[in-house]
Tab-separated table of C-alpha atoms in Angstrom:
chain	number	residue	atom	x	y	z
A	211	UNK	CA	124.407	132.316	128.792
A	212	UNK	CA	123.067	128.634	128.601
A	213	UNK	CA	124.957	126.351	126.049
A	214	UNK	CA	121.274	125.752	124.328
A	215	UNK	CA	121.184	129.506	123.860
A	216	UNK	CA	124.598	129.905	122.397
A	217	UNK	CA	124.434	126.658	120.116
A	218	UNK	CA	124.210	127.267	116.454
A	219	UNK	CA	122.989	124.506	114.181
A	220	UNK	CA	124.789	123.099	111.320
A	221	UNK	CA	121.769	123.240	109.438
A	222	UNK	CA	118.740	124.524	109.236
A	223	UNK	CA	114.782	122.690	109.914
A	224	UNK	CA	114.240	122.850	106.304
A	225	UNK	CA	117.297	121.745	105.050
A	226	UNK	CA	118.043	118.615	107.508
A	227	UNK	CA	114.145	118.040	105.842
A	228	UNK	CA	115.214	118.104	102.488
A	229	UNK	CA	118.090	115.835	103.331
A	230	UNK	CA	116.532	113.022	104.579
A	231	UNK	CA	113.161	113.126	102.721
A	232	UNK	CA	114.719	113.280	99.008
A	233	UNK	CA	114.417	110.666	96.892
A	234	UNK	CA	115.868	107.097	97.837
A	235	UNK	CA	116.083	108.147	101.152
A	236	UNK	CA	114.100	105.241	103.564
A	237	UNK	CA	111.998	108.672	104.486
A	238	UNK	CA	111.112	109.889	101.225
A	239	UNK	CA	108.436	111.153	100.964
A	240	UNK	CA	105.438	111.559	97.298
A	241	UNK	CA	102.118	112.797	96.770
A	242	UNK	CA	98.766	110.077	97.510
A	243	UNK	CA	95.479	110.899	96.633
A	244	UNK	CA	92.361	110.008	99.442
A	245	UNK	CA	88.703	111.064	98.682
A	246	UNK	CA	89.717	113.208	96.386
A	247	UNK	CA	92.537	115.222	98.104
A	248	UNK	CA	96.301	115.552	97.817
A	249	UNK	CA	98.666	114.194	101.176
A	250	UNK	CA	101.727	114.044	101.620
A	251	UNK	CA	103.003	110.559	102.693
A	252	UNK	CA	105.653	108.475	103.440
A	253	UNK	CA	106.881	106.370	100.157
A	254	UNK	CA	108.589	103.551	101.902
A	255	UNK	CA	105.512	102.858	104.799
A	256	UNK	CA	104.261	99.243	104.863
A	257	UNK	CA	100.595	99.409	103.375
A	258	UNK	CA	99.253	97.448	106.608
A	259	UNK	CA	99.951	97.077	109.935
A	260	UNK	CA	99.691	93.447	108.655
A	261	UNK	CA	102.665	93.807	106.220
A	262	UNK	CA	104.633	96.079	109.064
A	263	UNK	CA	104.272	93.143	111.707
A	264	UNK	CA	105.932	90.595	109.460
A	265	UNK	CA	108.427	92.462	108.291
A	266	UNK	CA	109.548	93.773	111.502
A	267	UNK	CA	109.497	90.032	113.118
A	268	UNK	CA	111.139	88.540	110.329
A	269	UNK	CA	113.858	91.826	110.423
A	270	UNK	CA	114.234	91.183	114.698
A	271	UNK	CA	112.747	87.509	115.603
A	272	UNK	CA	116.004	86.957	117.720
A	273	UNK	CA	115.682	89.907	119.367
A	274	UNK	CA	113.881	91.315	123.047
A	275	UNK	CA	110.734	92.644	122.162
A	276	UNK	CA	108.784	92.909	125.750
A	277	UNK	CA	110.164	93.219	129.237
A	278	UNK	CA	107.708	92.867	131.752
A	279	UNK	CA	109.607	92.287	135.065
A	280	UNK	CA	111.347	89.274	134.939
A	281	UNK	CA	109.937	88.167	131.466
A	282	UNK	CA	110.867	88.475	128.442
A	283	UNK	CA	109.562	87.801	124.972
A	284	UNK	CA	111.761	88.045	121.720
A	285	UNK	CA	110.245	89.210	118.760
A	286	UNK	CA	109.683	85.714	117.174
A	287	UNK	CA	107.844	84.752	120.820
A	288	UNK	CA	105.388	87.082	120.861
A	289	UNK	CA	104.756	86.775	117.155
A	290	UNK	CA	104.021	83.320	117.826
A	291	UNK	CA	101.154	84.243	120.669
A	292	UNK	CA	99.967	86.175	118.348
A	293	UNK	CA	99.202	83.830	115.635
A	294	UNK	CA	97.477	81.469	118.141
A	295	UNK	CA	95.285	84.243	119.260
A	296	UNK	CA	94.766	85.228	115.228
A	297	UNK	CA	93.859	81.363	114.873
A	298	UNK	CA	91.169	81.790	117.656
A	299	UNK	CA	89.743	84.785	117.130
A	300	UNK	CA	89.549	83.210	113.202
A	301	UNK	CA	88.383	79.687	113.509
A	302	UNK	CA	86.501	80.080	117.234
A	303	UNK	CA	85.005	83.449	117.063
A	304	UNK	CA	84.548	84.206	113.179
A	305	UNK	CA	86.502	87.547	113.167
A	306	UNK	CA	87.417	89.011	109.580
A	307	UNK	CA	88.677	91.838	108.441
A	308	UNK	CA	86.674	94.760	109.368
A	309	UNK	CA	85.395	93.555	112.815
A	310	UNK	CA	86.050	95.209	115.988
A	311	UNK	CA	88.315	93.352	118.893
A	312	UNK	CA	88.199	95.563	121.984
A	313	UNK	CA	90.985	95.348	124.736
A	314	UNK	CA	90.296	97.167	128.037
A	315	UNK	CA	93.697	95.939	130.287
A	316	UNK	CA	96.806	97.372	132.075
A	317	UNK	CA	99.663	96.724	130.082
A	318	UNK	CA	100.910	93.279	129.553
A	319	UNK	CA	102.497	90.904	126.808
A	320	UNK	CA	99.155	89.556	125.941
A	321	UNK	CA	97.924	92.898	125.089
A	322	UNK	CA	100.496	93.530	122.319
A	323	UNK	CA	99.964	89.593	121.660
A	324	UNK	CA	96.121	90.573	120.791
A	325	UNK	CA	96.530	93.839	119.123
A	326	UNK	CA	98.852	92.204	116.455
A	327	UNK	CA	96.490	89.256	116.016
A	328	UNK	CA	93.774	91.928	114.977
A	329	UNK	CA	95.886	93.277	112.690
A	330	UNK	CA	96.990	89.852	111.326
A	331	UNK	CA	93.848	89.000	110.414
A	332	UNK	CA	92.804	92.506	109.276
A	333	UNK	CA	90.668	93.544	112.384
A	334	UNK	CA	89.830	96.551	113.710
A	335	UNK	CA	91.779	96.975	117.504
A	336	UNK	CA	89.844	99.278	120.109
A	337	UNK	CA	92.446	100.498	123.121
A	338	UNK	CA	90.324	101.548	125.314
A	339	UNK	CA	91.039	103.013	128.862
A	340	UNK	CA	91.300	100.151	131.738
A	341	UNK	CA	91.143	103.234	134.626
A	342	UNK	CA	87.690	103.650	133.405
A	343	UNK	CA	84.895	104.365	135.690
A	344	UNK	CA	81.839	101.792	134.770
A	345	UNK	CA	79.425	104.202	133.266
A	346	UNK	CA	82.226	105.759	130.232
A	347	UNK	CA	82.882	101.970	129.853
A	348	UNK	CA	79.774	101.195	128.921
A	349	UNK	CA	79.641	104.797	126.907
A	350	UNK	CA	82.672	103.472	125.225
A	351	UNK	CA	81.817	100.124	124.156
A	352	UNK	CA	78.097	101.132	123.031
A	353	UNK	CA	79.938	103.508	120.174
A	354	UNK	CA	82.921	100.699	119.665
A	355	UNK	CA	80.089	98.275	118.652
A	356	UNK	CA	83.095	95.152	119.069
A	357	UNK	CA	82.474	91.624	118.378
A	358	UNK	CA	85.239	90.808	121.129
A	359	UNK	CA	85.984	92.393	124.561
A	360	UNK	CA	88.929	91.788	125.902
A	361	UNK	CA	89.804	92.031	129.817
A	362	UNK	CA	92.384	92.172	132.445
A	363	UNK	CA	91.070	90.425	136.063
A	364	UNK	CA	90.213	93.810	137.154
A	365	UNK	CA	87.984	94.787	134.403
A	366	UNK	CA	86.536	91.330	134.192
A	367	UNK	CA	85.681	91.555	137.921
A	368	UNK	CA	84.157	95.168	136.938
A	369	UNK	CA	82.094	94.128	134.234
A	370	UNK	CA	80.857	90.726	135.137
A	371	UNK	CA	77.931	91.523	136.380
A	372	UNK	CA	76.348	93.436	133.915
A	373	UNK	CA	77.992	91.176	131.036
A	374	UNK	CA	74.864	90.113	129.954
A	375	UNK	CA	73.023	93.642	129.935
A	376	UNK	CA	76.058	94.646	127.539
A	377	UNK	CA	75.890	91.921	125.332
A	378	UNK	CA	72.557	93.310	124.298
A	379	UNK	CA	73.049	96.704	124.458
A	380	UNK	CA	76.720	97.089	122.694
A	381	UNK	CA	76.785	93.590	120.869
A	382	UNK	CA	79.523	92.095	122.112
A	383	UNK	CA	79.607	88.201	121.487
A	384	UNK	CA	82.586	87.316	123.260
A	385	UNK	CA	84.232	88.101	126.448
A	386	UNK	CA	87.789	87.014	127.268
A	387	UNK	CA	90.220	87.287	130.514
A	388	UNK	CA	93.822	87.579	130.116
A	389	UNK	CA	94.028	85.463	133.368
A	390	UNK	CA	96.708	83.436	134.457
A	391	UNK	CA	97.398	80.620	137.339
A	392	UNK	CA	96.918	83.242	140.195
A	393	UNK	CA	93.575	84.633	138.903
A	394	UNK	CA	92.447	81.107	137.750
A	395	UNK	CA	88.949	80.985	135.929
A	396	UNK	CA	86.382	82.378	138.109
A	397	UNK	CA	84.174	84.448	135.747
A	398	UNK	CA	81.154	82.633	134.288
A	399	UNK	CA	80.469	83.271	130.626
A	400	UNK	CA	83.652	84.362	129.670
A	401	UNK	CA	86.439	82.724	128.460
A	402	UNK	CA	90.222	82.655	129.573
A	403	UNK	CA	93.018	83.408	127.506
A	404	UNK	CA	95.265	80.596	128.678
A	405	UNK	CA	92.582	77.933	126.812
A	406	UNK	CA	91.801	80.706	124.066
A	407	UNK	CA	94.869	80.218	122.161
A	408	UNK	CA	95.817	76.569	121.858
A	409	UNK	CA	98.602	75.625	119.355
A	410	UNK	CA	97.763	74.346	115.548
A	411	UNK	CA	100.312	74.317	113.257
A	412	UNK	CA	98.108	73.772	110.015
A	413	UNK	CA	95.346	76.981	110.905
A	414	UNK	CA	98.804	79.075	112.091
A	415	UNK	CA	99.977	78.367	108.267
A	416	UNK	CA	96.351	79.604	107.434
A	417	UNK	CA	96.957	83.107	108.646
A	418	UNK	CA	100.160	83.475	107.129
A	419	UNK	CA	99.268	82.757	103.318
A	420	UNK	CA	95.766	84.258	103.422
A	421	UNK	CA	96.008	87.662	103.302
A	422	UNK	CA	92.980	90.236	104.039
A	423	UNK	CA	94.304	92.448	101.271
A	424	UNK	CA	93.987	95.752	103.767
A	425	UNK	CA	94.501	98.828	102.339
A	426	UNK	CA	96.659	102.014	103.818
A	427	UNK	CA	93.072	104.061	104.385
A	428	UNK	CA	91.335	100.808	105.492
A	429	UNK	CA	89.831	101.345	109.022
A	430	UNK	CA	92.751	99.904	111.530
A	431	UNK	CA	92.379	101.019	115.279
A	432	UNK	CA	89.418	103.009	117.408
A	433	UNK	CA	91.344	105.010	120.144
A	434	UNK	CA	89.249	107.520	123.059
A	435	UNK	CA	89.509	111.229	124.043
A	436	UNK	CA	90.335	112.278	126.960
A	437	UNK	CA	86.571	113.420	129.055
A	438	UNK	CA	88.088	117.104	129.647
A	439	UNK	CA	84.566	118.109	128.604
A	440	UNK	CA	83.099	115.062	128.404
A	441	UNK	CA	82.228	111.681	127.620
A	442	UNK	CA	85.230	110.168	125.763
A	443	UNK	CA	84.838	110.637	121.811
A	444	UNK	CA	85.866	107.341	120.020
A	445	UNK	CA	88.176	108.403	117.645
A	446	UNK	CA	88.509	105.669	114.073
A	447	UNK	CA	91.676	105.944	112.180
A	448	UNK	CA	93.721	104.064	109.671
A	449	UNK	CA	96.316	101.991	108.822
A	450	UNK	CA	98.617	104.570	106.874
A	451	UNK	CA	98.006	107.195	110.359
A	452	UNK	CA	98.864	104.578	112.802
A	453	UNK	CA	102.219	103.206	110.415
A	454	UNK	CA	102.897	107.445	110.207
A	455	UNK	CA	103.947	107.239	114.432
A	456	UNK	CA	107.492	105.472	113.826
A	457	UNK	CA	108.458	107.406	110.440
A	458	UNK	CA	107.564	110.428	112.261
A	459	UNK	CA	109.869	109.573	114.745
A	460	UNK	CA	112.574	108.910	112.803
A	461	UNK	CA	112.245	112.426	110.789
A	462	UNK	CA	112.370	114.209	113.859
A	463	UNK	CA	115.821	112.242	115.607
A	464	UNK	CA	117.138	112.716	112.155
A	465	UNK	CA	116.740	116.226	112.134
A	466	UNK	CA	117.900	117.018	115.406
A	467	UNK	CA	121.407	114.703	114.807
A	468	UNK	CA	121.775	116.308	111.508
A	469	UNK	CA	121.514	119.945	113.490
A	470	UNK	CA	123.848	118.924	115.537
A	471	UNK	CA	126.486	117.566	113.078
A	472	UNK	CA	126.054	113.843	114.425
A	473	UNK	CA	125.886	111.066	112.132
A	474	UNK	CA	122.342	109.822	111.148
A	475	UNK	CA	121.197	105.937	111.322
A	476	UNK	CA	117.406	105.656	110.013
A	477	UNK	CA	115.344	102.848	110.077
A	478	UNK	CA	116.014	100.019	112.912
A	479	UNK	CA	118.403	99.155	115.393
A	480	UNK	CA	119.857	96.134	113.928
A	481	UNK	CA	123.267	97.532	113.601
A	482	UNK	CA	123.899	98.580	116.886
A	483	UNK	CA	126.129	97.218	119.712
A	484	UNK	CA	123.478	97.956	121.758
A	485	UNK	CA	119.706	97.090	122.396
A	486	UNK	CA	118.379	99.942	123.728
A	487	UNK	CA	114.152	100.146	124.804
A	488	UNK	CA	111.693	101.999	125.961
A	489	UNK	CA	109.802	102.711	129.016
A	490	UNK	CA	105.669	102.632	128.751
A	491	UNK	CA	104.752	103.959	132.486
A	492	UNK	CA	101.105	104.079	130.923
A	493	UNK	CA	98.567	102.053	129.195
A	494	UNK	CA	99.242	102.176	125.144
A	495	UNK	CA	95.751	103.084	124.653
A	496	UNK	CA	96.589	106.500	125.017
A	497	UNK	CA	98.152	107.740	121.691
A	498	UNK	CA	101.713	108.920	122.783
A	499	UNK	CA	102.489	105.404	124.209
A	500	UNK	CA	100.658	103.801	121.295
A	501	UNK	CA	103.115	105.939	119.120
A	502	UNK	CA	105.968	104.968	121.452
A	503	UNK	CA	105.263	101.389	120.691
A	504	UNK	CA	104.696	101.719	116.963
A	505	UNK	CA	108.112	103.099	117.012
A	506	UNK	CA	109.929	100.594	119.840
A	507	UNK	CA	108.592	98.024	116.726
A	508	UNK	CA	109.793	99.422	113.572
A	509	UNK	CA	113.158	99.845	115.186
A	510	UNK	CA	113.731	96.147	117.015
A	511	UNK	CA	114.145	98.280	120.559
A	512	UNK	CA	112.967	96.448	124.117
A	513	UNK	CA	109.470	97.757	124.896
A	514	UNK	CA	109.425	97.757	128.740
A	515	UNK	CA	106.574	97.496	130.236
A	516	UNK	CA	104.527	97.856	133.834
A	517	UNK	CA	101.432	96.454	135.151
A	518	UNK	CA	100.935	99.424	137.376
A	519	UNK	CA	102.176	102.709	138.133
A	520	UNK	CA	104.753	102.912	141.103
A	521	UNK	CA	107.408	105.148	140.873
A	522	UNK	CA	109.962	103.847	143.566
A	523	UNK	CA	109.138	100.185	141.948
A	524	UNK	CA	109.783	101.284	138.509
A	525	UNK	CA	112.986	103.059	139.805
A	526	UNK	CA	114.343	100.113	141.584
A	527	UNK	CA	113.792	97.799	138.233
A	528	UNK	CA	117.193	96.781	137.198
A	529	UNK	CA	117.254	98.496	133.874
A	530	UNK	CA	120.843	97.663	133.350
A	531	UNK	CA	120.593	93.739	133.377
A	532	UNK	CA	117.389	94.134	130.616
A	533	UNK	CA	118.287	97.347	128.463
A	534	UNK	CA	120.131	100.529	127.860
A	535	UNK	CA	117.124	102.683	128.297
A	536	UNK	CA	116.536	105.116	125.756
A	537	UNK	CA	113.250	106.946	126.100
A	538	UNK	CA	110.468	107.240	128.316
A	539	UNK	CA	107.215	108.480	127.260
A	540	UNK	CA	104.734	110.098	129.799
A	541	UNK	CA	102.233	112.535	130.870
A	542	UNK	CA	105.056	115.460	132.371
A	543	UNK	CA	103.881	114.575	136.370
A	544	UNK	CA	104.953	110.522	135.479
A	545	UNK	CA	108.414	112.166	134.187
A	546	UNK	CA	108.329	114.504	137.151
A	547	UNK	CA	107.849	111.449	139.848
A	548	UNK	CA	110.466	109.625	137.909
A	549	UNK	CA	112.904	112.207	138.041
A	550	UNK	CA	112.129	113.097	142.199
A	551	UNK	CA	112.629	108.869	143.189
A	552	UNK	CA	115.865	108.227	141.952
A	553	UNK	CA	116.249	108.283	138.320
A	554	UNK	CA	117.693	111.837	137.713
A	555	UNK	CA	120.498	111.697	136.313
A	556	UNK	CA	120.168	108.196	134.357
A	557	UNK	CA	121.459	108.849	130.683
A	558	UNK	CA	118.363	109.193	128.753
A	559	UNK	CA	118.200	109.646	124.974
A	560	UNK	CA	114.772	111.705	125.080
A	561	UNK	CA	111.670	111.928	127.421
A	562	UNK	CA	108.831	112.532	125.327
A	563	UNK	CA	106.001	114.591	126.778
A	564	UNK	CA	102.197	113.870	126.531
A	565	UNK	CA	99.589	115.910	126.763
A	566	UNK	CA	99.434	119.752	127.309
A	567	UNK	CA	101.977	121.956	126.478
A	568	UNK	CA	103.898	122.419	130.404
A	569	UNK	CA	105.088	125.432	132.048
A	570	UNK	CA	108.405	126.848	132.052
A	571	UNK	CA	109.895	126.068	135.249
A	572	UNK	CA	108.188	121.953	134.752
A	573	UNK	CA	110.456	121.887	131.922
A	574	UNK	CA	113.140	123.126	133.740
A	575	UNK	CA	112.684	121.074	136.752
A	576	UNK	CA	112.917	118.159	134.484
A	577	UNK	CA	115.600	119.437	132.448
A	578	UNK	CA	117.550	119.468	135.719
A	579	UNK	CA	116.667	116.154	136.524
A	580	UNK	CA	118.133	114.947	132.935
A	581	UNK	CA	120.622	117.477	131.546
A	582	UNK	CA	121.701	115.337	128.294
A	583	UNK	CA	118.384	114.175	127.313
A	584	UNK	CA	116.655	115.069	124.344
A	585	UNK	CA	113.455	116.588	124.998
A	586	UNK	CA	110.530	116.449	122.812
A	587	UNK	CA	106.716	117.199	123.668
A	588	UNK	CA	103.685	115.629	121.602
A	589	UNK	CA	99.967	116.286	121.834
A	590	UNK	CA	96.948	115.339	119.896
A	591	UNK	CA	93.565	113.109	119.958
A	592	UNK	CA	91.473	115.629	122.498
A	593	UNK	CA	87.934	117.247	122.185
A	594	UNK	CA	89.823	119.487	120.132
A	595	UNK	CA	92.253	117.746	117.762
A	596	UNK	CA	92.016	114.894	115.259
A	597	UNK	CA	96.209	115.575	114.643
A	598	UNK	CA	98.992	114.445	116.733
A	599	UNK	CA	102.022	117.260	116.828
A	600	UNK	CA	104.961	117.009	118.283
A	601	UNK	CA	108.274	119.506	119.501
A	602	UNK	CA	111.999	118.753	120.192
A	603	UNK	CA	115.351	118.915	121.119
A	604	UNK	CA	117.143	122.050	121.282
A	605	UNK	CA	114.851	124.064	120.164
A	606	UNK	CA	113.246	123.503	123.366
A	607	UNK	CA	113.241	125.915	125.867
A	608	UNK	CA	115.102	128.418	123.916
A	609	UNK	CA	113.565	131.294	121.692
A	610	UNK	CA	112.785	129.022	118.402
A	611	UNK	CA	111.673	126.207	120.508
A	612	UNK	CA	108.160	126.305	118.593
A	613	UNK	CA	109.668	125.334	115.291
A	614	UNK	CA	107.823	122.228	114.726
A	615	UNK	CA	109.952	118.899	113.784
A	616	UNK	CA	107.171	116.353	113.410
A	617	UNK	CA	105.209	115.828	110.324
A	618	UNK	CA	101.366	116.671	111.626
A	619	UNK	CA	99.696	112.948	111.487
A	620	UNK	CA	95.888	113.699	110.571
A	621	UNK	CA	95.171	110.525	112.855
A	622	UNK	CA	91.505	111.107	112.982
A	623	UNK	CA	89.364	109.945	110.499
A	624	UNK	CA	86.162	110.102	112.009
A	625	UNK	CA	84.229	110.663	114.888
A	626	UNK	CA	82.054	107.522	116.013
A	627	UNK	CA	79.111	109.866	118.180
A	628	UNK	CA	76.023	108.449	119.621
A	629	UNK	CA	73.121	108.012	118.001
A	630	UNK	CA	70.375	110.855	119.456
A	631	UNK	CA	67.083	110.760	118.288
A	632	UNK	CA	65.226	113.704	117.067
């Protein structure tokens, strides 16, 4: 008999719930009213992700937020990028709040440094999918309708030459490369990131004390479907869903260390001996890494991050002079290739599963491969789900393992579909 199936919990789901959602607890949790029915929310959630993005770089500004190889880029760094791109996109391309900022890129520190200058300003951020083949591209911007597109080289060298063709077709305005001294400036018409964001001291002021007033059900991000049967669906959601992701979290590793009769620590990091982070192996336009990241944020943990996917390279990284590595957060075949090139056996806190529920022996395979990590499984935003779920710990594998432990984030608000003529 396996120690998961003879381990008996010191509490039950519903009472490690009641615990740490009562009232005064960081994770309480009341009653909201939107279009005219009851939800259940979370008391204590920032109303923007505005208000969360100062408040969590005022909390950590000393602190590693990005690793990306040899860089790095504390919280108060990156904070700063991103008010210089908020002070472009405000003063040189006229975004307010409610306009649409696409980015279509690999991960980087950019990215993360023009997704919070969206929100700063109130935009609307559209992650969409940089392995793209042309033709869902251009599917994909014609329903994001953006003001901005945003590029890696890659993409930029993809959709040069039919920029102009998409400019009047999807109504983008503005194109901008996240280039740097090796790519240079070699695309005509569009505009590079290292001259986008110059420094101004009186418009950086400007952003701070004028605030877009957004609202927890204002529009916030568009993310994509998967095309399992299809052209990608462009999914809109709000600020209160996408500020849900780290709460979530936190309910759910709360849960399983009050189970196991382990001392709970909600909320951030800040108190810890340790920094640990978090491994992105893919692109956070997909909504488990997006949800990863929200989290990585609200808890001042390193986000580490990859331009591309190589196993043996990502195995060789020298976690150990960056971060104690805490989670990674994958489709299972990532964890899988992880696991087979050397990193079985590194001390994990979780690896968090995207996608598909997996098969039995997967799970064991992987279990193998990281005895002592917590295991927890999360699925949502497909052809045929608007919610995000999620599944962990010990339940896993065993007979209960279907108890749910994650609130059920109703991330979908609408559908943006085509236009089709009668």
């Amino acid at each position: 008999m396996t120690q998961a199936e003879t381990w008996i919990p010191s509490c039950s789901v519903e009472e490690a719930h009641e615990i740490l959602t009562r009232s005064g607890s960081p994770l309480e949790i009341e009653v909201d009213v939107f279009n005219g029915r009851q939800l259940k929310v979370w008391k204590n959630q920032p109303p923007s992700m505005r208000e969360f993005y100062l408040q969590v770089t005022e909390e950590y500004k000393n602190k590693t937020y990005v690793v990306y190889g040899e860089e790095r880029y504390s919280f108060q760094g990156l904070f700063h990028s991103s008010i210089k791109c908020a002070v472009a996109f405000k003063n040189v391309y006229g975004i307010k709040k409610g306009d649409r900022v696409t980015i279509c890129s690999r991960n980087r520190p950019a990215y993360l440094a023009a997704f919070w200058a969206c929100h700063l300003l109130g935009a609307v951020s559209v992650l969409l999918d940089p392995l793209l083949p042309l033709e869902p591209l251009k599917h994909c911007l014609t329903l994001a309708k953006c003001t901005i597109l945003i590029l890696d080289p890659d993409r930029a060298d993809m959709v040069h030459p039919i920029a102009s063709e998409l400019k009047k077709t999807t109504g983008i305005s503005v194109y901008i490369v996240f280039n740097d001294q090796a790519t240079g400036v070699r695309w005509a018409g569009m505009d590079a990131w290292t001259t986008v964001c110059s420094e101004d001291r009186e418009a950086s002021e400007d952003i701070l004390n004028n605030d877009p007033n957004v609202l927890p059900d204002d529009d916030a991000a568009i993310f994509f479907t998967s095309e399992t049967t299809g052209l990608p669906k462009a999914v809109l959601t709000s600020h209160r869903a996408c500020l849900t992701a780290p709460f979530n979290d936190s309910l759910l590793e709360g849960r399983e260390r009050l189970r196991q009769g382990e001392p709970v620590q909600l909320g951030s990091s800040q108190n810890s001996n340790v920094q640990g982070g978090i491994l992105l192996p893919r692109v956070m336009c997909h909504i488990g890494p997006f949800a990863s990241m929200m989290t990585c944020t609200y808890r001042g943990l390193k986000l580490v991050i990859t331009r591309t996917w190589d196993p043996p390279e990502v195995v060789k990284h020298p976690f150990s002079r960056y971060t104690t590595l805490l989670t990674i957060c994958s489709v299972a075949i990532v964890i899988r290739e992880l696991a087979d090139n050397g990193l079985a056996g590194y001390p994990l806190e979780s690896v968090v599963f995207t996608g598909g529920t997996i098969p039995s022996s997967f799970f064991q395979s992987v279990r193998k491969g990281f005895p002592q990590t917590r295991v927890q499984q999360v699925y949502g935003i497909t052809e045929t789900t608007g919610a995000v779920g999620g599944f962990g710990k010990d339940g896993y594998g065993i007979q209960d393992w279907y108890a749910p432990v994650m609130i059920i984030t109703g991330i979908c608000r609408y559908l943006l579909l085509p236009y089709i003529a009668a």
